[in-house]
């Protein structure tokens, strides 16, 4: 019971940052979604030790563990559009594959460079 109470409080804290991001987006009229602003605010707060990782860690783990559930409504909604199963679907699938491979490649290169830099600093 204590675990779920902790997760609930941490989830509320994460949602406070989400709400702050929505307010920031509304005030600035930026073409960036409020949720992204919220993530940036949370990242900055964690980086500058305004909040501790332990204050959001368990809720973050739970959200990551249940991430697949958040995509089910979108997948079910696609069924309503049969055009997406034809040539458009193939194009979309190709874009998804190419973008996924691109992200994986860039992530690998960046991780490799960071590892090399840390190895050089340690030497």
mmCIF file of N, CA and C in Angstrom, residues 19-73:
data_model
loop_
_atom_site.group_PDB
_atom_site.id
_atom_site.type_symbol
_atom_site.label_atom_id
_atom_site.label_comp_id
_atom_site.label_asym_id
_atom_site.label_seq_id
_atom_site.Cartn_x
_atom_site.Cartn_y
_atom_site.Cartn_z
ATOM 1 N N UNK A 19 1.863 20.011 -16.350
ATOM 2 C CA UNK A 19 0.992 21.186 -16.320
ATOM 3 C C UNK A 19 1.764 22.480 -16.496
ATOM 4 N N UNK A 20 2.929 22.568 -15.867
ATOM 5 C CA UNK A 20 3.769 23.756 -16.023
ATOM 6 C C UNK A 20 4.209 23.910 -17.476
ATOM 7 N N UNK A 21 4.490 22.796 -18.130
ATOM 8 C CA UNK A 21 4.856 22.838 -19.542
ATOM 9 C C UNK A 21 3.707 23.316 -20.410
ATOM 10 N N UNK A 22 2.491 22.877 -20.095
ATOM 11 C CA UNK A 22 1.316 23.337 -20.840
ATOM 12 C C UNK A 22 1.113 24.837 -20.665
ATOM 13 N N UNK A 23 1.283 25.318 -19.436
ATOM 14 C CA UNK A 23 1.145 26.755 -19.172
ATOM 15 C C UNK A 23 2.217 27.531 -19.930
ATOM 16 N N UNK A 24 3.451 27.043 -19.896
ATOM 17 C CA UNK A 24 4.552 27.706 -20.598
ATOM 18 C C UNK A 24 4.290 27.755 -22.098
ATOM 19 N N UNK A 25 3.792 26.663 -22.649
ATOM 20 C CA UNK A 25 3.478 26.636 -24.080
ATOM 21 C C UNK A 25 2.363 27.618 -24.400
ATOM 22 N N UNK A 26 1.367 27.692 -23.544
ATOM 23 C CA UNK A 26 0.244 28.610 -23.764
ATOM 24 C C UNK A 26 0.715 30.062 -23.699
ATOM 25 N N UNK A 27 1.602 30.368 -22.767
ATOM 26 C CA UNK A 27 2.083 31.742 -22.612
ATOM 27 C C UNK A 27 3.011 32.164 -23.742
ATOM 28 N N UNK A 28 3.826 31.237 -24.233
ATOM 29 C CA UNK A 28 4.807 31.582 -25.268
ATOM 30 C C UNK A 28 4.276 31.394 -26.682
ATOM 31 N N UNK A 29 3.180 30.679 -26.833
ATOM 32 C CA UNK A 29 2.615 30.353 -28.154
ATOM 33 C C UNK A 29 3.655 29.672 -29.044
ATOM 34 N N UNK A 30 4.561 28.938 -28.429
ATOM 35 C CA UNK A 30 5.608 28.233 -29.168
ATOM 36 C C UNK A 30 4.999 27.034 -29.902
ATOM 37 N N UNK A 31 5.589 26.658 -31.029
ATOM 38 C CA UNK A 31 5.070 25.502 -31.772
ATOM 39 C C UNK A 31 5.524 24.165 -31.186
ATOM 40 N N UNK A 32 5.930 24.183 -29.932
ATOM 41 C CA UNK A 32 6.392 22.977 -29.242
ATOM 42 C C UNK A 32 5.295 22.542 -28.282
ATOM 43 N N UNK A 33 4.942 21.260 -28.261
ATOM 44 C CA UNK A 33 3.887 20.802 -27.347
ATOM 45 C C UNK A 33 4.247 21.065 -25.882
ATOM 46 N N UNK A 34 3.232 21.324 -25.092
ATOM 47 C CA UNK A 34 3.433 21.581 -23.674
ATOM 48 C C UNK A 34 4.071 20.415 -22.950
ATOM 49 N N UNK A 35 3.787 19.200 -23.408
ATOM 50 C CA UNK A 35 4.380 18.024 -22.766
ATOM 51 C C UNK A 35 5.902 18.018 -22.919
ATOM 52 N N UNK A 36 6.385 18.498 -24.057
ATOM 53 C CA UNK A 36 7.836 18.575 -24.268
ATOM 54 C C UNK A 36 8.437 19.635 -23.351
ATOM 55 N N UNK A 37 7.753 20.776 -23.222
ATOM 56 C CA UNK A 37 8.205 21.784 -22.266
ATOM 57 C C UNK A 37 8.258 21.189 -20.860
ATOM 58 N N UNK A 38 7.238 20.419 -20.509
ATOM 59 C CA UNK A 38 7.200 19.792 -19.190
ATOM 60 C C UNK A 38 8.370 18.849 -18.973
ATOM 61 N N UNK A 39 8.682 18.043 -20.000
ATOM 62 C CA UNK A 39 9.835 17.147 -19.902
ATOM 63 C C UNK A 39 11.132 17.931 -19.727
ATOM 64 N N UNK A 40 11.260 19.021 -20.470
ATOM 65 C CA UNK A 40 12.459 19.850 -20.335
ATOM 66 C C UNK A 40 12.551 20.464 -18.943
ATOM 67 N N UNK A 41 11.424 20.940 -18.424
ATOM 68 C CA UNK A 41 11.424 21.500 -17.068
ATOM 69 C C UNK A 41 11.808 20.441 -16.038
ATOM 70 N N UNK A 42 11.266 19.232 -16.192
ATOM 71 C CA UNK A 42 11.606 18.141 -15.276
ATOM 72 C C UNK A 42 13.088 17.793 -15.386
ATOM 73 N N UNK A 43 13.601 17.733 -16.608
ATOM 74 C CA UNK A 43 15.019 17.437 -16.813
ATOM 75 C C UNK A 43 15.900 18.491 -16.146
ATOM 76 N N UNK A 44 15.555 19.765 -16.354
ATOM 77 C CA UNK A 44 16.338 20.850 -15.757
ATOM 78 C C UNK A 44 16.276 20.778 -14.230
ATOM 79 N N UNK A 45 15.088 20.515 -13.694
ATOM 80 C CA UNK A 45 14.942 20.413 -12.240
ATOM 81 C C UNK A 45 15.773 19.260 -11.687
ATOM 82 N N UNK A 46 15.827 18.154 -12.406
ATOM 83 C CA UNK A 46 16.652 17.023 -11.972
ATOM 84 C C UNK A 46 18.137 17.346 -12.108
ATOM 85 N N UNK A 47 18.502 17.969 -13.213
ATOM 86 C CA UNK A 47 19.908 18.277 -13.473
ATOM 87 C C UNK A 47 20.456 19.278 -12.455
ATOM 88 N N UNK A 48 19.635 20.264 -12.084
ATOM 89 C CA UNK A 48 20.067 21.298 -11.141
ATOM 90 C C UNK A 48 19.765 20.923 -9.695
ATOM 91 N N UNK A 49 19.376 19.682 -9.468
ATOM 92 C CA UNK A 49 19.071 19.173 -8.121
ATOM 93 C C UNK A 49 17.974 19.961 -7.404
ATOM 94 N N UNK A 50 17.043 20.511 -8.175
ATOM 95 C CA UNK A 50 15.875 21.153 -7.577
ATOM 96 C C UNK A 50 14.977 20.074 -6.987
ATOM 97 N N UNK A 51 14.857 18.963 -7.706
ATOM 98 C CA UNK A 51 14.177 17.785 -7.170
ATOM 99 C C UNK A 51 15.142 16.609 -7.266
ATOM 100 N N UNK A 52 14.947 15.646 -6.411
ATOM 101 C CA UNK A 52 15.803 14.464 -6.405
ATOM 102 C C UNK A 52 15.190 13.383 -7.285
ATOM 103 N N UNK A 53 16.053 12.563 -7.857
ATOM 104 C CA UNK A 53 15.588 11.476 -8.712
ATOM 105 C C UNK A 53 14.647 10.544 -7.958
ATOM 106 N N UNK A 54 14.914 10.319 -6.687
ATOM 107 C CA UNK A 54 14.066 9.416 -5.890
ATOM 108 C C UNK A 54 12.629 9.915 -5.816
ATOM 109 N N UNK A 55 12.419 11.208 -6.010
ATOM 110 C CA UNK A 55 11.076 11.775 -5.906
ATOM 111 C C UNK A 55 10.193 11.405 -7.092
ATOM 112 N N UNK A 56 10.787 10.965 -8.204
ATOM 113 C CA UNK A 56 9.999 10.608 -9.395
ATOM 114 C C UNK A 56 10.375 9.243 -9.968
ATOM 115 N N UNK A 57 11.346 8.583 -9.377
ATOM 116 C CA UNK A 57 11.908 7.363 -9.956
ATOM 117 C C UNK A 57 10.907 6.214 -10.052
ATOM 118 N N UNK A 58 10.196 5.919 -8.993
ATOM 119 C CA UNK A 58 9.273 4.773 -9.013
ATOM 120 C C UNK A 58 8.118 4.994 -9.987
ATOM 121 N N UNK A 59 7.586 6.212 -10.017
ATOM 122 C CA UNK A 59 6.507 6.508 -10.968
ATOM 123 C C UNK A 59 7.026 6.416 -12.398
ATOM 124 N N UNK A 60 8.250 6.875 -12.621
ATOM 125 C CA UNK A 60 8.848 6.771 -13.946
ATOM 126 C C UNK A 60 9.038 5.327 -14.375
ATOM 127 N N UNK A 61 9.476 4.488 -13.444
ATOM 128 C CA UNK A 61 9.628 3.057 -13.754
ATOM 129 C C UNK A 61 8.279 2.436 -14.103
ATOM 130 N N UNK A 62 7.243 2.801 -13.333
ATOM 131 C CA UNK A 62 5.915 2.249 -13.595
ATOM 132 C C UNK A 62 5.406 2.709 -14.956
ATOM 133 N N UNK A 63 5.585 3.995 -15.281
ATOM 134 C CA UNK A 63 5.137 4.509 -16.577
ATOM 135 C C UNK A 63 5.859 3.809 -17.725
ATOM 136 N N UNK A 64 7.153 3.591 -17.581
ATOM 137 C CA UNK A 64 7.901 2.885 -18.625
ATOM 138 C C UNK A 64 7.444 1.437 -18.759
ATOM 139 N N UNK A 65 7.158 0.797 -17.640
ATOM 140 C CA UNK A 65 6.714 -0.600 -17.676
ATOM 141 C C UNK A 65 5.358 -0.732 -18.365
ATOM 142 N N UNK A 66 4.503 0.269 -18.223
ATOM 143 C CA UNK A 66 3.156 0.212 -18.795
ATOM 144 C C UNK A 66 3.035 1.002 -20.091
ATOM 145 N N UNK A 67 4.151 1.392 -20.675
ATOM 146 C CA UNK A 67 4.149 2.247 -21.861
ATOM 147 C C UNK A 67 3.346 1.660 -23.014
ATOM 148 N N UNK A 68 3.424 0.365 -23.201
ATOM 149 C CA UNK A 68 2.714 -0.269 -24.309
ATOM 150 C C UNK A 68 1.212 -0.029 -24.231
ATOM 151 N N UNK A 69 0.668 0.016 -23.037
ATOM 152 C CA UNK A 69 -0.770 0.245 -22.872
ATOM 153 C C UNK A 69 -1.201 1.601 -23.415
ATOM 154 N N UNK A 70 -0.305 2.578 -23.389
ATOM 155 C CA UNK A 70 -0.658 3.910 -23.863
ATOM 156 C C UNK A 70 -0.763 3.975 -25.386
ATOM 157 N N UNK A 71 -0.220 2.988 -26.093
ATOM 158 C CA UNK A 71 -0.282 2.977 -27.548
ATOM 159 C C UNK A 71 -1.470 2.191 -28.083
ATOM 160 N N UNK A 72 -2.139 1.423 -27.257
ATOM 161 C CA UNK A 72 -3.257 0.604 -27.714
ATOM 162 C C UNK A 72 -4.377 1.448 -28.320
ATOM 163 N N UNK A 73 -4.818 2.554 -27.701
ATOM 164 C CA UNK A 73 -5.884 3.344 -28.331
ATOM 165 C C UNK A 73 -5.503 3.852 -29.718
#
